[in-house]
Short mmCIF file of C-alpha atoms and ligand atoms in Angstrom, two decimals:
data_model
loop_
_atom_site.label_atom_id
_atom_site.label_comp_id
_atom_site.label_asym_id
_atom_site.label_seq_id
_atom_site.Cartn_x
_atom_site.Cartn_y
_atom_site.Cartn_z
CA MET H 154 -0.20 -0.21 -0.17
CA ASN H 155 1.16 3.34 -0.97
CA ILE H 156 -0.48 5.45 1.69
CA ALA H 157 0.78 8.84 -0.54
CA GLU H 158 -0.19 7.27 -3.72
CA ASN H 159 -3.65 6.42 -2.28
CA LEU H 160 -4.28 9.58 -0.70
CA HIS H 161 -3.35 11.99 -3.58
CA SER H 162 -5.61 10.19 -5.60
CA ILE H 163 -8.61 10.11 -3.64
CA ARG H 164 -7.68 14.33 -3.20
CA GLU H 165 -7.11 14.40 -6.95
CA SER H 166 -11.06 12.80 -7.93
CA ILE H 167 -13.19 14.61 -5.03
CA PRO H 168 -14.26 18.70 -4.93
CA ASP H 169 -12.35 21.00 -2.53
CA HIS H 170 -15.68 21.21 -0.63
CA VAL H 171 -15.44 17.83 0.56
CA ASP H 172 -13.91 17.05 3.48
CA LEU H 173 -11.82 13.55 3.41
CA VAL H 174 -11.91 11.74 6.54
CA ALA H 175 -8.99 9.21 6.82
CA VAL H 176 -10.03 6.30 8.97
CA SER H 177 -7.58 4.91 10.60
CA LYS H 178 -8.86 2.34 12.71
CA THR H 179 -6.84 -0.78 13.48
CA LYS H 180 -3.78 0.97 11.79
CA PRO H 181 -0.59 1.59 13.56
CA ASN H 182 0.65 4.84 14.19
CA ALA H 183 3.18 4.34 11.64
CA LEU H 184 1.00 4.35 8.82
CA ILE H 185 -1.44 7.58 10.43
CA LEU H 186 1.66 8.86 10.61
CA GLU H 187 2.63 8.52 6.70
CA ALA H 188 -0.81 10.29 5.94
CA TYR H 189 -0.34 13.27 7.90
CA ASN H 190 2.50 13.74 6.46
CA CYS H 191 1.10 13.94 3.39
CA GLY H 192 -1.02 16.98 4.78
CA GLN H 193 -4.31 14.38 6.30
CA ARG H 194 -5.15 16.32 9.56
CA ILE H 195 -8.68 14.36 9.77
CA PHE H 196 -8.53 11.20 11.11
CA GLY H 197 -11.30 8.59 12.04
CA GLU H 198 -11.62 6.59 14.81
CA ASN H 199 -14.48 3.44 15.93
CA LYS H 200 -13.32 2.44 19.13
CA ILE H 201 -13.45 4.53 22.36
CA GLN H 202 -10.03 3.25 23.59
CA ASP H 203 -7.98 3.24 20.28
CA LEU H 204 -8.71 6.53 19.78
CA ALA H 205 -7.31 7.96 23.36
CA GLU H 206 -4.21 5.86 22.87
CA LYS H 207 -3.72 7.53 19.44
CA GLN H 208 -4.67 11.11 20.61
CA ALA H 209 -2.42 10.97 23.70
CA ALA H 210 1.01 9.78 20.81
CA LEU H 211 0.21 11.47 17.87
CA PRO H 212 0.41 15.50 17.16
CA LYS H 213 -1.79 17.16 18.61
CA ASP H 214 -3.04 19.19 15.27
CA ILE H 215 -4.55 16.32 14.46
CA GLN H 216 -8.81 16.84 14.64
CA TRP H 217 -9.85 13.65 15.41
CA HIS H 218 -13.78 12.22 14.66
CA PHE H 219 -15.16 9.21 16.59
CA ILE H 220 -17.09 7.49 13.65
CA GLY H 221 -18.60 4.63 15.76
CA HIS H 222 -21.51 3.96 17.50
CA LEU H 223 -20.43 5.20 21.22
CA GLN H 224 -21.73 4.25 24.45
CA THR H 225 -22.78 6.74 27.25
CA ASN H 226 -20.09 5.60 29.96
CA LYS H 227 -17.24 5.72 27.31
CA VAL H 228 -18.24 9.56 26.24
CA LYS H 229 -15.62 10.76 29.08
CA TYR H 230 -12.59 9.26 27.70
CA ILE H 231 -12.82 11.39 24.21
CA ALA H 232 -14.36 14.51 25.97
CA PRO H 233 -11.52 16.64 26.24
CA PHE H 234 -10.14 16.54 22.28
CA VAL H 235 -12.54 14.67 19.99
CA ASN H 236 -13.56 16.85 17.28
CA LEU H 237 -16.98 15.69 16.07
CA ILE H 238 -18.64 12.72 16.70
CA HIS H 239 -20.44 11.08 13.61
CA ALA H 240 -22.73 8.77 15.03
CA VAL H 241 -25.22 10.62 17.88
CA ASP H 242 -28.45 8.21 17.97
CA SER H 243 -29.99 9.57 20.73
CA LEU H 244 -31.05 12.01 23.42
CA LYS H 245 -29.41 10.28 26.56
CA LEU H 246 -25.72 10.16 24.52
CA LEU H 247 -26.34 13.90 23.44
CA LYS H 248 -26.66 14.86 27.22
CA GLU H 249 -23.79 12.77 28.23
CA ILE H 250 -21.48 14.69 25.54
CA ASN H 251 -22.82 17.79 26.56
CA LYS H 252 -22.31 17.20 30.31
CA ARG H 253 -18.59 15.82 29.46
CA ALA H 254 -18.29 18.58 26.89
CA ALA H 255 -19.12 21.19 29.43
CA GLN H 256 -16.63 20.03 32.13
CA HIS H 257 -13.70 20.92 29.51
CA ASP H 258 -15.54 23.69 28.60
CA ARG H 259 -16.11 22.77 25.26
CA VAL H 260 -18.84 23.16 22.62
CA ILE H 261 -18.38 19.02 20.87
CA ASN H 262 -20.01 19.11 17.62
CA CYS H 263 -22.42 16.20 16.80
CA LEU H 264 -23.76 14.27 13.26
CA LEU H 265 -27.00 12.73 13.85
CA GLN H 266 -27.12 9.30 12.36
CA ILE H 267 -29.90 8.39 10.29
CA LYS H 268 -31.02 4.98 9.24
CA ILE H 269 -30.47 5.08 5.50
CA ALA H 270 -29.82 1.23 5.33
CA GLN H 271 -32.01 -1.78 4.53
CA GLU H 272 -29.94 -3.66 6.76
CA GLU H 273 -31.11 -4.55 10.51
CA SER H 274 -27.52 -4.19 11.77
CA LYS H 275 -26.88 -0.91 11.43
CA PHE H 276 -27.27 1.48 14.06
CA GLY H 277 -29.13 5.01 13.47
CA LEU H 278 -32.34 7.25 14.48
CA SER H 279 -35.68 7.04 11.74
CA VAL H 280 -36.36 10.39 10.23
CA SER H 281 -39.23 10.86 12.21
CA ASP H 282 -36.87 10.37 15.31
CA ALA H 283 -34.32 12.82 14.30
CA LYS H 284 -36.80 15.16 13.24
CA ILE H 285 -38.12 14.66 17.18
CA LEU H 286 -34.42 15.24 18.37
CA LEU H 287 -33.69 18.15 16.53
CA ALA H 288 -37.17 20.17 17.38
CA SER H 289 -37.09 20.04 21.24
CA GLU H 290 -36.31 21.94 23.49
CA GLU H 291 -34.55 19.57 26.16
CA VAL H 292 -31.52 19.61 22.98
CA ALA H 293 -31.58 23.31 21.90
CA ASN H 294 -30.86 24.21 25.91
CA LEU H 295 -27.61 21.68 25.70
CA ASP H 296 -25.09 24.47 25.37
CA ASN H 297 -22.31 22.52 25.40
CA ILE H 298 -23.29 20.20 22.15
CA LYS H 299 -23.63 21.83 18.71
CA ILE H 300 -25.52 19.10 16.10
CA THR H 301 -23.52 20.19 12.80
CA GLY H 302 -25.34 17.87 10.45
CA LEU H 303 -25.94 14.42 8.98
CA MET H 304 -24.18 10.66 8.82
CA GLY H 305 -25.60 8.10 7.12
CA MET H 306 -24.04 4.77 6.02
CA SER H 307 -25.73 2.88 2.77
CA THR H 308 -26.73 -0.52 2.45
CA ASN H 309 -23.65 -3.05 1.84
CA THR H 310 -25.42 -4.18 -1.51
CA PRO H 311 -23.99 -4.42 -5.18
CA ASP H 312 -26.85 -2.60 -6.20
CA GLN H 313 -26.12 0.77 -7.19
CA ASN H 314 -29.44 2.28 -7.59
CA GLN H 315 -30.26 1.22 -4.08
CA VAL H 316 -27.23 2.34 -2.85
CA ASN H 317 -27.63 6.02 -4.90
CA GLN H 318 -31.51 6.09 -3.59
CA GLU H 319 -30.27 5.81 0.35
CA PHE H 320 -28.04 8.87 -0.46
CA LYS H 321 -30.94 10.81 -2.26
CA ASP H 322 -32.53 10.18 0.59
CA LEU H 323 -30.14 11.66 3.24
CA LYS H 324 -29.35 14.39 0.75
CA SER H 325 -33.21 15.57 0.92
CA LEU H 326 -33.81 15.05 4.85
CA PHE H 327 -30.73 17.25 5.24
CA ASP H 328 -32.07 19.57 2.81
CA THR H 329 -35.06 19.66 4.81
CA LEU H 330 -33.78 20.05 7.63
CA THR H 331 -30.94 22.52 7.25
CA THR H 332 -33.33 25.38 6.65
CA ASP H 333 -34.70 25.36 10.07
CA TYR H 334 -31.47 23.95 12.11
CA ASN H 335 -28.75 25.09 10.31
CA LEU H 336 -26.74 22.46 9.27
CA THR H 337 -23.39 22.13 7.48
CA ILE H 338 -22.62 18.87 7.42
CA LEU H 339 -23.72 15.75 5.57
CA SER H 340 -21.41 12.87 6.14
CA MET H 341 -22.46 9.78 3.77
CA GLY H 342 -19.97 7.80 1.48
CA MET H 343 -16.54 5.36 2.18
CA SER H 344 -14.34 3.87 0.33
CA GLY H 345 -16.54 1.64 -1.93
CA ASP H 346 -19.30 4.44 -2.33
CA TYR H 347 -17.81 7.67 -2.12
CA ALA H 348 -18.24 8.86 -5.11
CA LEU H 349 -21.89 7.91 -5.43
CA ALA H 350 -22.25 9.84 -2.18
CA ILE H 351 -20.86 12.83 -3.82
CA LYS H 352 -22.41 12.91 -6.67
CA GLN H 353 -25.88 13.13 -3.80
CA GLY H 354 -24.60 15.51 -2.33
CA SER H 355 -22.10 14.61 0.23
CA ASN H 356 -19.61 16.94 1.84
CA MET H 357 -17.85 14.67 3.88
CA ILE H 358 -16.45 11.47 3.00
CA ARG H 359 -15.07 8.63 5.48
CA VAL H 360 -12.38 6.72 3.45
CA GLY H 361 -10.51 3.96 5.00
CA SER H 362 -9.50 0.73 3.02
CA SER H 363 -8.67 3.07 -0.07
CA ILE H 364 -6.05 4.77 2.16
CA PHE H 365 -4.51 2.32 4.15
CA GLY H 366 -5.36 -0.99 2.58
CA ALA H 367 -7.45 -3.88 3.59
CA ARG H 368 -8.04 -4.33 7.50
CA THR H 369 -7.33 -7.94 8.63
C1 LIG C 30 -15.07 1.60 8.98
C2 LIG C 30 -15.82 2.72 8.58
C3 LIG C 30 -15.55 3.51 7.58
C4 LIG C 30 -14.72 3.18 6.36
O1 LIG C 30 -14.44 1.92 5.73
P1 LIG C 30 -13.85 1.75 4.74
O2 LIG C 30 -14.57 1.07 3.71
O3 LIG C 30 -12.34 0.83 5.01
O4 LIG C 30 -13.47 3.23 4.02
C5 LIG C 30 -16.34 4.35 7.50
N1 LIG C 30 -17.38 4.58 7.85
C6 LIG C 30 -17.57 4.29 9.31
C7 LIG C 30 -18.82 4.85 10.02
C8 LIG C 30 -16.64 2.87 9.58
O5 LIG C 30 -17.00 2.16 10.95
#
């Protein structure tokens, strides 16, 4: 795997307004540094302990995104530094993030994960539950979190029409909600489908294996 070459060709193929999150989960610090030395600054992890260890060891100007399913009892470990939490799917979790962020005098940016895939295994809020959360006064009163956008994962299927439709649906929800809630980030697209996601309006892609190689 040539990380520099991979990063270069991904950057060449995506528009400037799309942020690239390099998903470094399971990968050692040496490989993350290789990407860092190519100018990459946004990295994504999905395990709390890995994220905390990597953040402590690696350069402090890295922006760390948490992209996995977050348990409330683990928020405290990343609250001091996390830049964006991609997969928030409950009021309980938002309240805990708010509480921990307040302890560090920070505002933590969060994305609501919307369930767009048909697979049962994928986490995320239904469209109606997301709307209820955004409209709730309780959420509006959480001063130490900011809901800055939406995140979604498409169904793992070779059917490109289905993936395309799921991205289209999420973009249309994003457009509807952004008027009232000033959302700016639409995180959708991974190694296998980021080109399609960008075509449908994604402005943040989460790419792992196409940069760092397959995970074992
Ligand atoms: C692992 C992961 C990715 C990256 O997947 P690749 O197919 O390796 O690009 C993106 N988003 C989430 C939420 C992930 O867990």
